[in-house]
Amino acid sequence: MTMHTPHSRLAPSLPAPARTTLPLLALALSALLLGACASTPPPVEKMAVAEAAVERASSAGTRENAPAELQIAIGKLTRARQAVANKDYERAGQLAEQAELDAHVAEAHAQSVRSQRSATESQNAARVLQEEINRKIVR
């Protein structure tokens, strides 16, 4: 009477040591692959860069001139922190990168608003000067 194990039915032509080694090798390989997927390190540097970018944007007059863009950056940074707390490091890294970029967008938009305001003020000053010159010429 021949005893059939699940391995002997799958590979009856293999010698007995190979029939026991192959499943163990497959199990070890599976564990290694799962471990590799789960070993994404915490995005410490990305988080620090994002934190600094959002902080810089917050102190650069962006709250007044680009509040919506700044709020988007802050929201993504908050979600990145939550992802780190949940050990979802890949997602945390993505959100940190997005928060950094959004902070830069907020700064750029705030600078654009300030430049536009300055240009408008310069145009108004030039108009007032021109009116003053015209009044002096008419007298």
Short mmCIF file of C-alpha atoms in Angstrom, two decimals:
data_model
loop_
_atom_site.label_atom_id
_atom_site.label_comp_id
_atom_site.label_asym_id
_atom_site.label_seq_id
_atom_site.Cartn_x
_atom_site.Cartn_y
_atom_site.Cartn_z
CA MET A 1 0.00 0.00 0.00
CA THR A 2 1.43 3.33 -1.08
CA MET A 3 0.64 6.32 1.02
CA HIS A 4 -0.07 9.41 -1.05
CA THR A 5 0.56 12.80 0.47
CA PRO A 6 -0.58 15.96 -1.28
CA HIS A 7 3.01 16.54 -2.39
CA SER A 8 3.43 13.07 -3.83
CA ARG A 9 0.37 13.49 -6.03
CA LEU A 10 1.60 16.83 -7.36
CA ALA A 11 5.11 15.66 -8.16
CA PRO A 12 5.28 11.85 -8.07
CA SER A 13 8.37 11.75 -10.28
CA LEU A 14 10.46 13.87 -7.88
CA PRO A 15 12.57 12.18 -5.23
CA ALA A 16 11.26 12.37 -1.67
CA PRO A 17 13.72 15.07 -0.48
CA ALA A 18 12.71 17.36 -3.36
CA ARG A 19 9.03 16.82 -2.59
CA THR A 20 9.53 18.13 0.93
CA THR A 21 12.08 20.81 0.07
CA LEU A 22 10.06 22.47 -2.70
CA PRO A 23 7.04 23.32 -0.52
CA LEU A 24 9.34 24.63 2.21
CA LEU A 25 11.23 26.70 -0.34
CA ALA A 26 7.95 28.08 -1.71
CA LEU A 27 6.82 28.95 1.82
CA ALA A 28 10.11 30.69 2.58
CA LEU A 29 9.95 32.62 -0.69
CA SER A 30 6.37 33.70 0.05
CA ALA A 31 7.37 34.90 3.50
CA LEU A 32 10.30 36.81 2.04
CA LEU A 33 8.12 38.49 -0.57
CA LEU A 34 5.51 39.45 2.01
CA GLY A 35 8.23 40.80 4.26
CA ALA A 36 9.67 42.87 1.43
CA CYS A 37 6.28 44.42 0.75
CA ALA A 38 5.78 45.29 4.39
CA SER A 39 9.24 46.70 4.93
CA THR A 40 8.68 50.18 3.51
CA PRO A 41 10.53 52.38 5.98
CA PRO A 42 8.82 55.36 7.62
CA PRO A 43 9.17 58.43 5.39
CA VAL A 44 11.04 60.45 8.02
CA GLU A 45 12.86 62.72 5.57
CA LYS A 46 9.79 63.32 3.39
CA MET A 47 7.74 64.18 6.48
CA ALA A 48 10.40 66.61 7.73
CA VAL A 49 10.61 68.33 4.33
CA ALA A 50 6.81 68.58 4.13
CA GLU A 51 6.58 69.93 7.69
CA ALA A 52 9.19 72.60 6.90
CA ALA A 53 7.51 73.57 3.63
CA VAL A 54 4.09 73.95 5.25
CA GLU A 55 5.60 75.88 8.17
CA ARG A 56 7.45 78.20 5.78
CA ALA A 57 4.30 78.75 3.73
CA SER A 58 2.30 79.49 6.87
CA SER A 59 4.69 82.23 7.95
CA ALA A 60 5.10 83.85 4.53
CA GLY A 61 1.83 85.79 4.43
CA THR A 62 0.20 82.88 2.67
CA ARG A 63 -2.63 82.66 5.20
CA GLU A 64 -3.91 86.02 3.97
CA ASN A 65 -3.13 85.73 0.27
CA ALA A 66 -3.63 82.03 -0.53
CA PRO A 67 -5.63 80.48 2.31
CA ALA A 68 -7.30 77.79 0.19
CA GLU A 69 -4.01 76.52 -1.23
CA LEU A 70 -2.40 76.57 2.21
CA GLN A 71 -5.33 74.65 3.68
CA ILE A 72 -4.89 71.94 1.04
CA ALA A 73 -1.22 71.56 2.02
CA ILE A 74 -2.08 71.44 5.72
CA GLY A 75 -4.79 68.84 5.07
CA LYS A 76 -2.43 66.58 3.16
CA LEU A 77 0.22 66.90 5.85
CA THR A 78 -2.38 65.94 8.46
CA ARG A 79 -3.36 62.91 6.39
CA ALA A 80 0.33 61.99 6.01
CA ARG A 81 0.71 62.07 9.80
CA GLN A 82 -2.34 59.82 10.14
CA ALA A 83 -0.87 57.40 7.58
CA VAL A 84 2.38 57.26 9.58
CA ALA A 85 0.38 56.54 12.73
CA ASN A 86 -1.36 53.70 10.86
CA LYS A 87 2.04 52.46 9.61
CA ASP A 88 0.96 53.04 6.00
CA TYR A 89 4.38 54.43 5.14
CA GLU A 90 4.00 54.32 1.38
CA ARG A 91 0.82 56.42 1.52
CA ALA A 92 2.40 58.71 4.10
CA GLY A 93 5.35 59.34 1.79
CA GLN A 94 3.05 60.16 -1.12
CA LEU A 95 0.97 62.53 0.96
CA ALA A 96 4.07 64.20 2.40
CA GLU A 97 5.39 64.85 -1.12
CA GLN A 98 2.01 66.25 -2.16
CA ALA A 99 1.86 68.44 0.96
CA GLU A 100 5.30 69.84 0.15
CA LEU A 101 4.29 70.64 -3.43
CA ASP A 102 0.99 72.15 -2.32
CA ALA A 103 2.86 74.35 0.18
CA HIS A 104 5.07 75.60 -2.66
CA VAL A 105 1.97 76.27 -4.77
CA ALA A 106 0.45 78.22 -1.87
CA GLU A 107 3.62 80.30 -1.51
CA ALA A 108 3.76 80.97 -5.25
CA HIS A 109 0.10 81.97 -5.35
CA ALA A 110 0.55 84.25 -2.34
CA GLN A 111 3.55 85.88 -4.02
CA SER A 112 1.52 86.31 -7.19
CA VAL A 113 -1.27 88.02 -5.24
CA ARG A 114 1.26 90.32 -3.54
CA SER A 115 2.86 91.15 -6.89
CA GLN A 116 -0.52 91.85 -8.44
CA ARG A 117 -1.42 94.10 -5.52
CA SER A 118 1.90 95.93 -5.81
CA ALA A 119 1.44 96.40 -9.56
CA THR A 120 -2.06 97.80 -9.00
CA GLU A 121 -0.73 100.19 -6.36
CA SER A 122 2.04 101.33 -8.71
CA GLN A 123 -0.46 101.91 -11.50
CA ASN A 124 -2.68 103.91 -9.15
CA ALA A 125 0.29 106.00 -7.97
CA ALA A 126 1.31 106.65 -11.57
CA ARG A 127 -2.26 107.68 -12.43
CA VAL A 128 -2.40 110.07 -9.45
CA LEU A 129 0.95 111.59 -10.45
CA GLN A 130 -0.23 112.00 -14.02
CA GLU A 131 -3.40 113.73 -12.82
CA GLU A 132 -1.34 116.04 -10.63
CA ILE A 133 0.99 116.88 -13.52
CA ASN A 134 -2.00 117.57 -15.75
CA ARG A 135 -3.52 119.93 -13.14
CA LYS A 136 -0.27 121.89 -12.81
CA ILE A 137 0.02 122.23 -16.58
CA VAL A 138 -3.56 123.50 -16.88
CA ARG A 139 -3.00 126.25 -14.26
#
